[in-house]
GROMACS .gro file of C-alpha atoms in nm:
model
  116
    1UNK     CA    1  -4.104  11.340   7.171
    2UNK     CA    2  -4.443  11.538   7.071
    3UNK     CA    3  -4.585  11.742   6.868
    4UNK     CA    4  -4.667  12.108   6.947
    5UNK     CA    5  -4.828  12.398   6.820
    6UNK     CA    6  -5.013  12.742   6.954
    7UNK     CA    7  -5.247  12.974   6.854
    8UNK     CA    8  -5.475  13.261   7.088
    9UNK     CA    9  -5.528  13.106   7.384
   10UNK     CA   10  -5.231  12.865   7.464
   11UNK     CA   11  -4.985  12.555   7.379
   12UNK     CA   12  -5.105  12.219   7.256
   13UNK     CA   13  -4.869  11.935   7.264
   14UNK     CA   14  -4.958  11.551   7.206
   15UNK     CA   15  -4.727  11.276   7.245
   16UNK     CA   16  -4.583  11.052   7.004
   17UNK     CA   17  -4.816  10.756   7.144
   18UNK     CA   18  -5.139  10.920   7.093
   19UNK     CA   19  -5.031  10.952   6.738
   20UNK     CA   20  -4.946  10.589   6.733
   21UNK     CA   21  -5.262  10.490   6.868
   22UNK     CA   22  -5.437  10.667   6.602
   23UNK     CA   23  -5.236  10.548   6.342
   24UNK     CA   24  -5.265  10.196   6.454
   25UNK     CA   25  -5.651  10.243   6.448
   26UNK     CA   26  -5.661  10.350   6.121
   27UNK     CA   27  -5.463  10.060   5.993
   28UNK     CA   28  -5.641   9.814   6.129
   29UNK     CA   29  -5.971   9.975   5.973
   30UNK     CA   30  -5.829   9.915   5.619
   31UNK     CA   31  -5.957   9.690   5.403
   32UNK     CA   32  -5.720   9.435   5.359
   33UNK     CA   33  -5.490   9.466   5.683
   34UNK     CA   34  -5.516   9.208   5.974
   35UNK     CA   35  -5.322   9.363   6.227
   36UNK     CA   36  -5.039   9.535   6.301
   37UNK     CA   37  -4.733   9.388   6.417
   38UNK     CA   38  -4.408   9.439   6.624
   39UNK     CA   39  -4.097   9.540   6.440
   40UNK     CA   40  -3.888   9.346   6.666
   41UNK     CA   41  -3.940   9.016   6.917
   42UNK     CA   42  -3.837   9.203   7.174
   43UNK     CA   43  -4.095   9.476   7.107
   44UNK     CA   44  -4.387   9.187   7.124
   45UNK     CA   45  -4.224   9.076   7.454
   46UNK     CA   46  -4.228   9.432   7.581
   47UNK     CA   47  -4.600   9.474   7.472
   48UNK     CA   48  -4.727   9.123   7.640
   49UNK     CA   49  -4.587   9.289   7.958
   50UNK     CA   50  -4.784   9.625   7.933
   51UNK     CA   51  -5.140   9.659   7.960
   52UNK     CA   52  -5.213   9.860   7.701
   53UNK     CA   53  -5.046   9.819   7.377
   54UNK     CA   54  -5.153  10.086   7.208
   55UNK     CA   55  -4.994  10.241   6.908
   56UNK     CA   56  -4.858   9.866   6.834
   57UNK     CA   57  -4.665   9.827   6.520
   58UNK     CA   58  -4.606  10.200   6.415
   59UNK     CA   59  -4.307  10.369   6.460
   60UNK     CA   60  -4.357  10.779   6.484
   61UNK     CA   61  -4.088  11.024   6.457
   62UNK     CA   62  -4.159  11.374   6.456
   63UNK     CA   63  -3.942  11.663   6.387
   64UNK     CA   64  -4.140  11.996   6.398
   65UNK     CA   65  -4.454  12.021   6.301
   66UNK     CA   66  -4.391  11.736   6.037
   67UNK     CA   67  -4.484  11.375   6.154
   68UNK     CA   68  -4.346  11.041   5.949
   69UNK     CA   69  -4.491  10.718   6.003
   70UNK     CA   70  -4.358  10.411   5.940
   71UNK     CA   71  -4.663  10.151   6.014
   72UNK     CA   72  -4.575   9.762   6.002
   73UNK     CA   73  -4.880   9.522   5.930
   74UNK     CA   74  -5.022   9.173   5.812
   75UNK     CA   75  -5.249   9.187   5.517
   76UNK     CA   76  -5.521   8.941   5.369
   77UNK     CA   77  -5.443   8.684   5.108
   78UNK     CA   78  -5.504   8.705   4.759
   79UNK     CA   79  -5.566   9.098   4.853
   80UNK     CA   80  -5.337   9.346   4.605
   81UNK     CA   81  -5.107   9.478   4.809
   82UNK     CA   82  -5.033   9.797   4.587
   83UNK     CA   83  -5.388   9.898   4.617
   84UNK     CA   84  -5.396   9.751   4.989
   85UNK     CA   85  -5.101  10.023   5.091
   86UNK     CA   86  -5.202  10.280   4.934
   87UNK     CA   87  -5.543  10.283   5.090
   88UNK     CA   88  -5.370  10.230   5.434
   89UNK     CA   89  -5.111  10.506   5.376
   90UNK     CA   90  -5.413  10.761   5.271
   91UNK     CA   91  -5.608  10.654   5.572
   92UNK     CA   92  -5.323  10.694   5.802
   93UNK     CA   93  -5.265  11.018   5.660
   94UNK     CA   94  -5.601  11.167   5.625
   95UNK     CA   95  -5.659  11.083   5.995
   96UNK     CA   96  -5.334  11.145   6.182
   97UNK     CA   97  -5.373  11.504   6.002
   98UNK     CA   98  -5.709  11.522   6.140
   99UNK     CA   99  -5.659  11.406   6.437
  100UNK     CA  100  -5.340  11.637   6.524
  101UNK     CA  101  -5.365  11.950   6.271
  102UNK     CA  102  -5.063  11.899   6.192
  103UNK     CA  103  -4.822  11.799   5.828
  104UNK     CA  104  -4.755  11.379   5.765
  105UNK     CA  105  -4.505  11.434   5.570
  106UNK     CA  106  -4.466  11.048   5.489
  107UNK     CA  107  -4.629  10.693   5.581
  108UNK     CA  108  -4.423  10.406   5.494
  109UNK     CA  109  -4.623  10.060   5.460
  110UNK     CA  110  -4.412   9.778   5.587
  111UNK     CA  111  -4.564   9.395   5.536
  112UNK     CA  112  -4.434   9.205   5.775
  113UNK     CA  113  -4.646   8.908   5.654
  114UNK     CA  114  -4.950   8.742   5.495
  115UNK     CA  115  -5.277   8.579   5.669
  116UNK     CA  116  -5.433   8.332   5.519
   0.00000   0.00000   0.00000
């Protein structure tokens, strides 16, 4: 699925994976988060066969102009996670909004685990 929207001179349409990938970026950015991670094994076994794994560990579903994220991460240690997620879920926001021009409606922080 994609995104889409138009204004004076045409269409503009961007995929679900672009959104990922910026999403993804942002997470790993915040203070606090490690990495992102698959939601399932057999998403990491699908990702070590494909060159680029871009958009890893977020899950985007879109349904008009209004994007939800759901972004699954490891965080720091001895980090708080309240004030860990909400960063991350303001970054992802502020930036996938950016990025697109278009409404997150919500960005759900999943911690998948800790890194010590």
């Amino acid at each position: 699925m994609s995104v889409s929207t138009s204004n004076a001179y045409g269409k503009i349409s961007i995929s679900d994976l672009a959104i990922a990938k910026v999403a993804s970026q942002a997470a790993v950015e915040s203070y606090g988060i490690v990495d992102t991670v698959s939601r399932r094994f057999t998403d990491t076994l699908a990702e070590l066969l494909k060159r680029d794994a871009g958009g890893k560990g977020v899950k985007i579903i879109t349904s008009g102009n209004r994007i939800f994220i759901d972004v699954y991460v490891l965080i720091k240690y001895g980090v708080s996670i309240e004030a860990v997620a909400e960063a991350l879920k303001e970054s992802v926001k502020y930036k996938v909004e950016h990025f697109t021009g278009m409404i997150v409606d919500t960005v759900n922080v999943n911690i998948v685990g800790l890194k010590l």
